[in-house]
Short mmCIF file of C-alpha atoms and ligand atoms in Angstrom, two decimals:
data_model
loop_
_atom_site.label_atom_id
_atom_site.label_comp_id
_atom_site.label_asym_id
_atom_site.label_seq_id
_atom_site.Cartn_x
_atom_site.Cartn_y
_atom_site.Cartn_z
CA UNK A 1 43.22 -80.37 15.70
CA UNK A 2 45.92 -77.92 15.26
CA UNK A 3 46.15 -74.98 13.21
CA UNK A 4 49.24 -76.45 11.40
CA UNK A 5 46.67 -79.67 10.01
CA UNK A 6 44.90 -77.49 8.63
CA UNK A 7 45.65 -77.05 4.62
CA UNK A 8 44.52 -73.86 2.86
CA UNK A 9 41.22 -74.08 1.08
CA UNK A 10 41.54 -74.80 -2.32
CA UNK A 11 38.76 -72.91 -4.50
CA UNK A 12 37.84 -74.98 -7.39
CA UNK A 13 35.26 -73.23 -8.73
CA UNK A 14 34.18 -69.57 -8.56
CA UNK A 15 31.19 -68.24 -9.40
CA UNK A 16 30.01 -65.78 -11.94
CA UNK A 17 28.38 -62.17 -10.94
CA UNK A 18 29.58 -63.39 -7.59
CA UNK A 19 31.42 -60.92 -4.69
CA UNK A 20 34.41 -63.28 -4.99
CA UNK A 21 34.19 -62.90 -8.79
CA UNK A 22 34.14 -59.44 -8.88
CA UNK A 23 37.50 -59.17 -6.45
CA UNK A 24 39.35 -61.22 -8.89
CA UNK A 25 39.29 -64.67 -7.11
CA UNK A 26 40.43 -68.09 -9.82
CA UNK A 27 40.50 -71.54 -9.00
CA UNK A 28 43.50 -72.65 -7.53
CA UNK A 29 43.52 -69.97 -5.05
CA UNK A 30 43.09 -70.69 -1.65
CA UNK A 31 42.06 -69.18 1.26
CA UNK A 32 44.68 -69.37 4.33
CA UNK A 33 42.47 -67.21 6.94
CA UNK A 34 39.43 -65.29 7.74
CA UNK A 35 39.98 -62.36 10.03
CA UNK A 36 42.92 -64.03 11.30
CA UNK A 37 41.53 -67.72 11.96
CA UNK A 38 42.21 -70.55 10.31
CA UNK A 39 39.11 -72.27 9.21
CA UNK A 40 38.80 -76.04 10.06
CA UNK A 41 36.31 -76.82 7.15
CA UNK A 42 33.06 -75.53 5.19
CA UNK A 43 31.32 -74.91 8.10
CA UNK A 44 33.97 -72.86 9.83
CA UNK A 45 34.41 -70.99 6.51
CA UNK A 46 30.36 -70.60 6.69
CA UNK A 47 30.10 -68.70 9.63
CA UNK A 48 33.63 -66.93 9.90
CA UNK A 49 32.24 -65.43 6.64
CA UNK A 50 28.87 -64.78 7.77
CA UNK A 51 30.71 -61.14 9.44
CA UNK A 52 30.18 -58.10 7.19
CA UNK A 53 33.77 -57.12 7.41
CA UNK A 54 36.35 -59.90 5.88
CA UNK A 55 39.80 -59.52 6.10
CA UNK A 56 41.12 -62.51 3.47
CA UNK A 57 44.68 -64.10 3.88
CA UNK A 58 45.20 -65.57 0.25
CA UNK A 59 47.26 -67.99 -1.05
CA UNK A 60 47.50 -67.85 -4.83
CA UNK A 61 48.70 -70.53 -7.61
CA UNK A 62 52.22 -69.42 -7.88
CA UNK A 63 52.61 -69.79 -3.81
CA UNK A 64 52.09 -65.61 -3.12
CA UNK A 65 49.97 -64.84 -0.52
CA UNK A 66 47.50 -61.76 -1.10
CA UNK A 67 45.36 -59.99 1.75
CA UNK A 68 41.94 -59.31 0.78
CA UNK A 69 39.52 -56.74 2.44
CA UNK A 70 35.81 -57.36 1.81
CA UNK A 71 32.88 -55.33 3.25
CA UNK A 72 29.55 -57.00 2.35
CA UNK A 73 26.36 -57.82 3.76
CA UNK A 74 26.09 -60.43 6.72
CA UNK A 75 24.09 -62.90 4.75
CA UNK A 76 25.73 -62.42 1.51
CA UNK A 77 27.83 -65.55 -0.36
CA UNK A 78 31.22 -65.07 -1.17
CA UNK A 79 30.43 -67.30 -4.66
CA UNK A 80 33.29 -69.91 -3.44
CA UNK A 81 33.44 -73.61 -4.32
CA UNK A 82 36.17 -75.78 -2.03
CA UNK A 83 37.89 -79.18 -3.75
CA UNK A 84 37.39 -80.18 -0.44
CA UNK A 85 34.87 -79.61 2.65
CA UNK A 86 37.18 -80.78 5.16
CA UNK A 87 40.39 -78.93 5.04
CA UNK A 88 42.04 -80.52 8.15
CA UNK A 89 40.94 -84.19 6.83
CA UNK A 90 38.64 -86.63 6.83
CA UNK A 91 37.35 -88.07 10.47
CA UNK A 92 37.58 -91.81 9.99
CA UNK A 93 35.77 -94.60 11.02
CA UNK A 94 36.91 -96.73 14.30
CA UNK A 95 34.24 -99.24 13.73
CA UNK A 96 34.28 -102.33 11.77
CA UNK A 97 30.91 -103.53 10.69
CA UNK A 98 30.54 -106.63 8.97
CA UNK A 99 28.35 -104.84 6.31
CA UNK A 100 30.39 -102.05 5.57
CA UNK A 101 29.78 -101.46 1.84
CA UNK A 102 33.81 -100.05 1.76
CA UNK A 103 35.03 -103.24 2.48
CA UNK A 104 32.25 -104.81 0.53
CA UNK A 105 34.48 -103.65 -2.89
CA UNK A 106 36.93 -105.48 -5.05
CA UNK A 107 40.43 -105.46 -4.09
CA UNK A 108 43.32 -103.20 -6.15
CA UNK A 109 40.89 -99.81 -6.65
CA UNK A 110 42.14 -95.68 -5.63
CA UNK A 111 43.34 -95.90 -2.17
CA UNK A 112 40.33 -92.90 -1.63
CA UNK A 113 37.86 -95.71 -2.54
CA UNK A 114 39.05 -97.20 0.76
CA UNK A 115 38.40 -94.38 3.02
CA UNK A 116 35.77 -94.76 5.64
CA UNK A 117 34.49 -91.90 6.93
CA UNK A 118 32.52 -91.33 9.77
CA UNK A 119 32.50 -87.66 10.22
CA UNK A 120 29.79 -85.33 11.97
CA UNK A 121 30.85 -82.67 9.50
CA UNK A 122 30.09 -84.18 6.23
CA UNK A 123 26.83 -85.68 8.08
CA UNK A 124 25.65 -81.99 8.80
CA UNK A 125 26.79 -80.51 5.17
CA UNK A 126 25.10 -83.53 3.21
CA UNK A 127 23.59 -86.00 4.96
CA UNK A 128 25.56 -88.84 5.08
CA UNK A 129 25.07 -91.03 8.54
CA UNK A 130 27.66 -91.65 10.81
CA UNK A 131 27.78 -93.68 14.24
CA UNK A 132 29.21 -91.51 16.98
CA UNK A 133 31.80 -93.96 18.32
CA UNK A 134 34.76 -91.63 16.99
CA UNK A 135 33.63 -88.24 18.70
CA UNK A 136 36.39 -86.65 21.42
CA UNK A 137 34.98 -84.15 23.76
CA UNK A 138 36.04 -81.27 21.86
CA UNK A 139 34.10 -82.72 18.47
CA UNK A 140 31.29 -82.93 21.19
CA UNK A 141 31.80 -79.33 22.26
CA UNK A 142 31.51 -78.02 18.76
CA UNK A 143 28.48 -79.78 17.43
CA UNK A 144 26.56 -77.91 21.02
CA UNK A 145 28.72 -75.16 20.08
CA UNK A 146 27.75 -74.76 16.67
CA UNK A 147 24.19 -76.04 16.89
CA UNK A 148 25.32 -78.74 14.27
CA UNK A 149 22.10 -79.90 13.69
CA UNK A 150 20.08 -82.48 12.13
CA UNK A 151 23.06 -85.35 11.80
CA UNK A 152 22.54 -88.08 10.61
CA UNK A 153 22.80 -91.09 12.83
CA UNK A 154 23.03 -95.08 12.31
CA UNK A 155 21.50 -96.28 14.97
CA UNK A 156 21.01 -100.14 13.64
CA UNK A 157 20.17 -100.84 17.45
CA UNK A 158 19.11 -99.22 20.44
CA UNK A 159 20.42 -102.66 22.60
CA UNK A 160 23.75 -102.16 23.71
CA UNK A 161 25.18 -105.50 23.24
CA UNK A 162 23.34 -105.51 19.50
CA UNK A 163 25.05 -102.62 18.03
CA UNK A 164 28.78 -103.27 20.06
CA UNK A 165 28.26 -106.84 17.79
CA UNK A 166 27.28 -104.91 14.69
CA UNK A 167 29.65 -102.29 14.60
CA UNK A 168 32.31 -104.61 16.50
CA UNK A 169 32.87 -101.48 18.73
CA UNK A 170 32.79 -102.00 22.04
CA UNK A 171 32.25 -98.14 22.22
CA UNK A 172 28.93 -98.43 20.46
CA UNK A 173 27.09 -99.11 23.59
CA UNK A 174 26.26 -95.86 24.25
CA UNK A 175 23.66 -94.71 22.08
CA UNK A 176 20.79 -94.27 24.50
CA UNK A 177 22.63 -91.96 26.71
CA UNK A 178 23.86 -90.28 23.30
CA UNK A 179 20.26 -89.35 22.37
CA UNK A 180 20.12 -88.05 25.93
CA UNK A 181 22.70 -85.88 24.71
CA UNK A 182 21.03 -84.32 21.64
CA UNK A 183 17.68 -84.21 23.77
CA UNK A 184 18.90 -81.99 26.54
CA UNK A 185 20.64 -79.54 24.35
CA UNK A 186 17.43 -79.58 22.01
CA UNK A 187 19.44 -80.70 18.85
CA UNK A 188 18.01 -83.15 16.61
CA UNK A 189 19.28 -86.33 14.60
CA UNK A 190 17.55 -88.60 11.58
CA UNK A 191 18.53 -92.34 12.21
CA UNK A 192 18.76 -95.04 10.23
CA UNK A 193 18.73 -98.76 11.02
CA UNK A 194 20.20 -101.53 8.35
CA UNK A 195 18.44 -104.71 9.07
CA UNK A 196 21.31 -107.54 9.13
CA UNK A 197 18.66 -110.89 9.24
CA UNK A 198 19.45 -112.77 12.48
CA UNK A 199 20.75 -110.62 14.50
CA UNK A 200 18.94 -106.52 14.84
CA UNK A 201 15.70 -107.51 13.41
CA UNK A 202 12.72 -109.09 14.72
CA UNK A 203 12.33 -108.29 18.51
CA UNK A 204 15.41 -106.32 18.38
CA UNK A 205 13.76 -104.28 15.84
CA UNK A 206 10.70 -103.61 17.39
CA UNK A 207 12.92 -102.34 20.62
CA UNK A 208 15.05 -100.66 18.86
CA UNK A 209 12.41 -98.36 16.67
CA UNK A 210 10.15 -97.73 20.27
CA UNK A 211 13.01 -96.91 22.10
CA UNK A 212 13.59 -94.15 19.26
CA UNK A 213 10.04 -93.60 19.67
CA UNK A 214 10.06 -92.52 23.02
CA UNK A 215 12.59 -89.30 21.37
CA UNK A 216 10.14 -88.20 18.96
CA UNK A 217 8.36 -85.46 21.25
CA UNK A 218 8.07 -81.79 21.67
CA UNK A 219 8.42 -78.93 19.32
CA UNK A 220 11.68 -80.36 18.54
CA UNK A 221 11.94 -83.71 18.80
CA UNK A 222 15.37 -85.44 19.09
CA UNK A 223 14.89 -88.13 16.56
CA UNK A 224 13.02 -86.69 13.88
CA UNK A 225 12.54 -89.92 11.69
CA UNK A 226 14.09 -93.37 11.30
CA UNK A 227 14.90 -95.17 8.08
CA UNK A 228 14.67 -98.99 8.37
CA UNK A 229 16.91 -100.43 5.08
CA UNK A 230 17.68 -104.03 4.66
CA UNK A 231 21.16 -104.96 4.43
CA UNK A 232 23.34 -104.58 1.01
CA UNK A 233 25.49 -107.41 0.27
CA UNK A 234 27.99 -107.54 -2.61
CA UNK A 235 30.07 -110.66 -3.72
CA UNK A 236 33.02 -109.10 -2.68
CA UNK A 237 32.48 -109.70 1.09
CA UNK A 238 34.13 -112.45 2.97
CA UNK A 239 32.54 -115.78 2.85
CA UNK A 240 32.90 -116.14 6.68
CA UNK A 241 31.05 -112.92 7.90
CA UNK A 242 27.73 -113.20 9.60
CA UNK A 243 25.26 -111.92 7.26
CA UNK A 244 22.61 -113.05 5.20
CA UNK A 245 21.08 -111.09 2.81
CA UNK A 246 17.30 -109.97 2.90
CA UNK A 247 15.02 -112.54 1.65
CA UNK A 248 11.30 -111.97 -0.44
CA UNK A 249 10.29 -113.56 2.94
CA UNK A 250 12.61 -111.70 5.30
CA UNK A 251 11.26 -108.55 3.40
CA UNK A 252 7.15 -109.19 3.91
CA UNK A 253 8.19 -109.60 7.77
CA UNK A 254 9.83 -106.59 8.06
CA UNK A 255 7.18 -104.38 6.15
CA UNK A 256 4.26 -106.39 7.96
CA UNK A 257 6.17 -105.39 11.85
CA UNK A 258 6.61 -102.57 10.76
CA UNK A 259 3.76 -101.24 9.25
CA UNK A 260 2.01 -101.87 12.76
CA UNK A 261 4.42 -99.74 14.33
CA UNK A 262 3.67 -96.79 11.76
CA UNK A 263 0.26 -97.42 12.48
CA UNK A 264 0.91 -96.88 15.87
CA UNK A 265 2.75 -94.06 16.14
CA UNK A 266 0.61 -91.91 13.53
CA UNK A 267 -1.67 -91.83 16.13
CA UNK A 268 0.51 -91.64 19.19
CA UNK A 269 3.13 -89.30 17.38
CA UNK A 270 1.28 -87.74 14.12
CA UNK A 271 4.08 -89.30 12.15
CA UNK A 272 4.55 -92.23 10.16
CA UNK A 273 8.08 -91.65 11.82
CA UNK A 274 9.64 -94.54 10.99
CA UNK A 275 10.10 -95.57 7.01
CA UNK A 276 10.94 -98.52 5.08
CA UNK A 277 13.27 -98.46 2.38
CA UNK A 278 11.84 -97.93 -0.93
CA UNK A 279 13.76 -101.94 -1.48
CA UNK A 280 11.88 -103.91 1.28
CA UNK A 281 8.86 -103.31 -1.22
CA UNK A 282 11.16 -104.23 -4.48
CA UNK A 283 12.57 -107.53 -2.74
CA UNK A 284 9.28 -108.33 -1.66
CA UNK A 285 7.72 -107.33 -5.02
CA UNK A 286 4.74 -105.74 -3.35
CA UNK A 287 3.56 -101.89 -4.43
CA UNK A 288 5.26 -99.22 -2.95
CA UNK A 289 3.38 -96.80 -0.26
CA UNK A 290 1.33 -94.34 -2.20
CA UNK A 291 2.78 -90.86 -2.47
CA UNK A 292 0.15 -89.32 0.20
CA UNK A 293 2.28 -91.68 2.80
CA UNK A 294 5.67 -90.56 2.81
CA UNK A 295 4.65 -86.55 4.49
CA UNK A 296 7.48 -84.12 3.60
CA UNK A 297 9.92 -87.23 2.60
CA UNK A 298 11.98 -86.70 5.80
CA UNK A 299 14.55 -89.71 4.19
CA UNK A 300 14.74 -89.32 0.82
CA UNK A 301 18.61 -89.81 0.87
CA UNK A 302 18.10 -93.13 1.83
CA UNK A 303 16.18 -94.57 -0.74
CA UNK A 304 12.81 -93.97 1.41
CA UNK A 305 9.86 -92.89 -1.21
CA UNK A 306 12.38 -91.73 -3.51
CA UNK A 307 10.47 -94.12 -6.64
CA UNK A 308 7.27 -92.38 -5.47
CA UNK A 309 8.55 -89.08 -5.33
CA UNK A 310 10.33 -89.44 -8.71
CA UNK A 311 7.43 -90.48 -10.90
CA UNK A 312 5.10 -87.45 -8.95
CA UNK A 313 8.07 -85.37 -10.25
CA UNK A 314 7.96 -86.63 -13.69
CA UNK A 315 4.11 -86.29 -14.28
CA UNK A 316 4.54 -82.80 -13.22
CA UNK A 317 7.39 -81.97 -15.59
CA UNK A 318 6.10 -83.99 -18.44
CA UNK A 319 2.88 -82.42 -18.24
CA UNK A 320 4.58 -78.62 -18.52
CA UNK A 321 7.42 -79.67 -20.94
CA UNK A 322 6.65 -82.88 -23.40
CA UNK A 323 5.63 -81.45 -26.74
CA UNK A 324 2.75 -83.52 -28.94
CA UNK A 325 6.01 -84.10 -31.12
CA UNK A 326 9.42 -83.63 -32.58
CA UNK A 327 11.06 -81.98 -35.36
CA UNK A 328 13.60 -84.22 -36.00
CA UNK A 329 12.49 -87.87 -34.55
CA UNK A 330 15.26 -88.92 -32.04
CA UNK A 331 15.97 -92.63 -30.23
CA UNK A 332 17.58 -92.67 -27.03
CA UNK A 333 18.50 -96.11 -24.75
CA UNK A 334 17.08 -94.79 -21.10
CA UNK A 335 19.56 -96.70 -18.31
CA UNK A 336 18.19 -98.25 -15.05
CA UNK A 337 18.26 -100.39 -12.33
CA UNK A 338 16.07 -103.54 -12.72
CA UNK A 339 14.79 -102.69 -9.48
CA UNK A 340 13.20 -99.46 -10.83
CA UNK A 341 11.94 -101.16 -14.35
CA UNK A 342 8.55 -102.00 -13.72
CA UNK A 343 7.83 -98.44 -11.61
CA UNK A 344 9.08 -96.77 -14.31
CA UNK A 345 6.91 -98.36 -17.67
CA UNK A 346 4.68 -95.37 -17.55
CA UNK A 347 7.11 -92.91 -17.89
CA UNK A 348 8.73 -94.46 -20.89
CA UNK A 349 5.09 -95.29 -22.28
CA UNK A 350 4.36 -91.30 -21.73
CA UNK A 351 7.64 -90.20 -23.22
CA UNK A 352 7.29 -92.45 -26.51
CA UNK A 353 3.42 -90.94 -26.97
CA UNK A 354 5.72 -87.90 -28.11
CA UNK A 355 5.69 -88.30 -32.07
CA UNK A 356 9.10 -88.89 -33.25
CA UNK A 357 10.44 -89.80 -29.88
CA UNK A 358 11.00 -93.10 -29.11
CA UNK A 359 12.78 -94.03 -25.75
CA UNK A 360 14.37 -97.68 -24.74
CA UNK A 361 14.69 -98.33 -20.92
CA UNK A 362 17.32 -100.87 -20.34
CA UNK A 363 16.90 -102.17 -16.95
CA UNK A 364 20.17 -103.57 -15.82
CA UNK A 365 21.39 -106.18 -12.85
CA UNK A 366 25.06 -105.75 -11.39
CA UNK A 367 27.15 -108.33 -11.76
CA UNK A 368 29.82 -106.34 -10.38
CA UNK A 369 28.37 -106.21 -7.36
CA UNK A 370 26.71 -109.85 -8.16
CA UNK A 371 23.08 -108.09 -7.28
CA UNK A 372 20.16 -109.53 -8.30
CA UNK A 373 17.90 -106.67 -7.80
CA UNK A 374 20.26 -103.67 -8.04
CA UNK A 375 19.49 -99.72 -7.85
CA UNK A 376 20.57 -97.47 -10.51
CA UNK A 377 22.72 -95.38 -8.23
CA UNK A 378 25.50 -99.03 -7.89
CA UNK A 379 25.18 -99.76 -11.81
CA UNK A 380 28.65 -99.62 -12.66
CA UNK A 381 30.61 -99.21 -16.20
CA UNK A 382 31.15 -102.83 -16.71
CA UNK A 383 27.63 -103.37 -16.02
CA UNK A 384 26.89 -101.04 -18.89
CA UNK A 385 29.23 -102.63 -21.31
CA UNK A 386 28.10 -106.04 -20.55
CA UNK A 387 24.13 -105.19 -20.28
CA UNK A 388 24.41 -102.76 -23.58
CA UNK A 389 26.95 -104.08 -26.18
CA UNK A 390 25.51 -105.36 -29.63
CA UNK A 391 22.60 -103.96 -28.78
CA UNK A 392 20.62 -101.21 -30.88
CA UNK A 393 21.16 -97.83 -28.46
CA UNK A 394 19.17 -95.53 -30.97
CA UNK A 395 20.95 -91.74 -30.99
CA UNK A 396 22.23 -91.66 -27.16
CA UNK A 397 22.25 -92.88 -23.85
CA UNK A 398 20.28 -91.15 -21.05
CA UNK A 399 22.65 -91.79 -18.27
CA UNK A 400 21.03 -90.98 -14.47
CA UNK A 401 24.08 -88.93 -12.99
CA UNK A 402 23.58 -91.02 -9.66
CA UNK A 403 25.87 -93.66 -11.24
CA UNK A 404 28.89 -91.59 -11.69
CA UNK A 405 30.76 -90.12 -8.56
CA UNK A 406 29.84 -86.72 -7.31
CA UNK A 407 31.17 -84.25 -9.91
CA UNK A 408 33.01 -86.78 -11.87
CA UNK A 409 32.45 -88.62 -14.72
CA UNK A 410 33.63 -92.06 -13.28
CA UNK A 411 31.20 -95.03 -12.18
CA UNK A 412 32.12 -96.70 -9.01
CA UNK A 413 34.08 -98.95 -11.08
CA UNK A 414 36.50 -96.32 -12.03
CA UNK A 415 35.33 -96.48 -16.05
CA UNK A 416 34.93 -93.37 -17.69
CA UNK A 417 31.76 -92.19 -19.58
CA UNK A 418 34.22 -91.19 -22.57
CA UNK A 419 36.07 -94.86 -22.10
CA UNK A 420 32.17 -96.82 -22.14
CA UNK A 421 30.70 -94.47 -25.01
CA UNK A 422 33.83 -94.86 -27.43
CA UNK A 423 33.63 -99.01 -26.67
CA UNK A 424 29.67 -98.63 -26.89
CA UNK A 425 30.03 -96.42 -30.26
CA UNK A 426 27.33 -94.22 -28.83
CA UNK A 427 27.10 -90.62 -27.34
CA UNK A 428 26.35 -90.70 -23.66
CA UNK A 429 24.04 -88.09 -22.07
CA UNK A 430 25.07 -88.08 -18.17
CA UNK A 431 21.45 -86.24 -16.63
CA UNK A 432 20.87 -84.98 -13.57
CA UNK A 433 17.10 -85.68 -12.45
CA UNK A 434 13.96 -85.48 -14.16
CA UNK A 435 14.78 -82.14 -15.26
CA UNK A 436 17.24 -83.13 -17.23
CA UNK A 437 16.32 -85.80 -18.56
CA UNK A 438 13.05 -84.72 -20.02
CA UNK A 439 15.06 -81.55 -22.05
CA UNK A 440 17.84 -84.28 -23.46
CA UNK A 441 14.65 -86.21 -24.71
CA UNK A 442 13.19 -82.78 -26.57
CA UNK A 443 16.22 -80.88 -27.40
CA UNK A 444 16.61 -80.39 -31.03
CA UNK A 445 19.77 -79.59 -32.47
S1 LIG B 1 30.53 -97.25 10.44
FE1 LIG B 1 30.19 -97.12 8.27
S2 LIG B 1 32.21 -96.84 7.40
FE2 LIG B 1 32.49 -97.58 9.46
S3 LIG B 1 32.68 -99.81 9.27
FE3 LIG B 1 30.55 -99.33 9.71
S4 LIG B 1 29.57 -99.19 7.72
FE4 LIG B 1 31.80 -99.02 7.38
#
């Protein structure tokens, strides 16, 4: 990548009582260099500011560039938020998997709703999984360079004729010498596997999750976990592909193979090490794992014990916070995915024991997406409006901030919260966790 790619980092955000505050930094500035180099994207701007001695090449909003001397401790933030991570771009994806959830969306949307990404940098900064079948030998270089380290990998199969036919990459063959990589350099990966029915599951999963097996050793092992998630089908994908979606009966295979393999390696590795989504157990409509199972929750971002984990979070919370009752008696319409509503009855049952407090969950389906069982996180804004209107939504809507897009206020759908409320006639309360969602209940105004 060349230094002339590389846009100056926009600060959107800048944060009180903060070093960067206190120099005089506003959004809309943006930073052009530390000491002299250009940096490539959040983590370049990580460590180049990790010296005690900064020497800041500023661009402001009226196109004048400043230079900024800062002497500060090593470890110290600057207080700095970026509009972007990336400020040479976004790696894309050279792959073209039938199941790809971007092409998996309605026609006519934000040409950014089209992007696929599949870059080691945003898999480092937040988790998100790519495939390694876009890497050059310099993007190679750094991640040994930097020590860039866990990513986040989707495996889907260890067979190298599997995954070239699920990622329709003939470059995808490589993944076994790949983990080789990451083994001799001691860096580490999570891995995920998306069970497509018919063609990586069955004996092809069983290979696939002991050949991972066999990386799970040492102080450091390469592969630290592996999430196994069924497949997620929308109506929106073409009627000719391959796939079939996950059956009830698809679902009790996969958690019965499966759950001999965890057996398995708990005692060959001390780890459960590889996980089933928290939605084998929904499709299947079995009980989830207890909470005991799921050790420090090594996949929470992909949907693995993140039920469990969310109702041990609530009984803590609730137990510090819920009052015996409230002032002023409030009536709020809780929204959900109808894959969550029967997990979540004794919350609601504990929150309306509150006197005065009396909370609704409406468990919704997509038919956006044309789900039957559908998360919370893909319940869109026309969901809402079709699952909600003419109904009786008491004082406000608790709205799980999973739905909207990452600092926006848009549902994958594009609606706005201020568009649904004003055609729902209804305040809506966006909340972010349990947290959250326990003080909207009890705040009095
Ligand atoms: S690697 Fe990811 S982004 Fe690329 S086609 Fe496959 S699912 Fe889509």
């Amino acid at each position: 990548m060349s230094e002339t790619s590389i846009r100056p980092a926009v600060i959107t955000r800048v944060l009180p009582h903060s070093i960067a505050a206190e120099v005089g930094f506003e959004p809309g500035d943006a930073i052009v260099a530390i000491n002299g180099m250009h940096p490539r994207d959040l983590i370049d701007y990580q460590f180049l500011c990790a010296d005690e001695v900064l020497e800041l090449k500023v661009l402001d909003a009226r196109g004048k560039t400043h230079v900024v001397e800062i002497e500060k401790d090593y470890d110290d933030d600057l207080g700095l938020e970026f509009e972007t991570a990336l400020f040479d771009g976004l790696i894309q994806c050279n792959n073209r998997c039938p199941f790809c959830f971007i092409d998996q969306q309605p026609p006519g949307k934000r040409q950014s709703l089209y992007l696929k990404d599949d870059d080691y940098r945003l898999s480092f900064l937040y988790g998100s999984y790519l495939t390694l079948t876009n890497l050059t030998p310099k993007e190679w270089n750094r991640i040994e360079q930097m020590r860039l380290s866990p990513l986040y990998v989707s495996v889907h199969s260890t067979e190298p004729d599997v995954r070239r036919q699920l990622l329709k990459n003939q470059r995808a063959g490589q993944i076994l010498e790949q983990l080789q990589w990451f083994e001799e350099r001691r860096l580490q990966i999570h891995a995920q596997v998306v069970v497509c029915p018919g063609i990586n599951d069955g004996v092809h999963l069983e290979r696939t999750l002991l050949d991972l097996a066999k990386f799970h050793k040492g102080e450091v092992p390469t592969v630290a976990s592996v999430a196994v998630v069924p497949v997620g089908l929308t109506r929106f994908r073409p009627t000719e592909d391959e796939l079939v979606p996950a059956s009830r009966e698809k679902a009790e295979e996969v958690i019965d193979q499966v759950q001999v393999l965890q057996e398995k390696f708990r005692q060959q590795l001390q780890s459960t090490f590889a996980w089933l989504a928290d939605e084998w157990f929904l499709i299947a409509r079995q009980e989830l794992p207890p909470e005991s199972h799921y050790e420090d929750y090594p996949q929470i971002g992909n949907g693995v014990g993140s039920i469990r984990q969310f109702l041990k979070q609530f009984q803590d919370f609730a137990a510090q916070k819920l009052p015996s009752r409230l002032e002023t008696p409030r009536t709020f319409t809780w929204v959900v995915g109808n894959a969550v509503e029967k997990a979540f009855e004794p919350l609601v049952q504990q929150l309306n024991r509150v006197k005065g407090l009396v909370v609704r969950l409406a468990a919704l389906r997509s038919d956006y997406w044309g789900q039957e069982i559908t998360v919370t996180g893909l319940l869109t804004g026309q969901d809402l409006l079709a699952g909600l209107q003419e109904q009786e939504l008491g004082d406000a809507i608790l709205l799980p901030s999973v739905m909207l897009k990452h600092g926006d206020t848009r549902f994958l759908d594009d609606k706005t919260v201020e568009e649904l409320s004003r055609q729902l006639k209804v305040p809506i309360l966006p909340v972010n966790g349990i947290e959250e969602l326990i003080e909207a209940c009890i705040k009095q105004s």
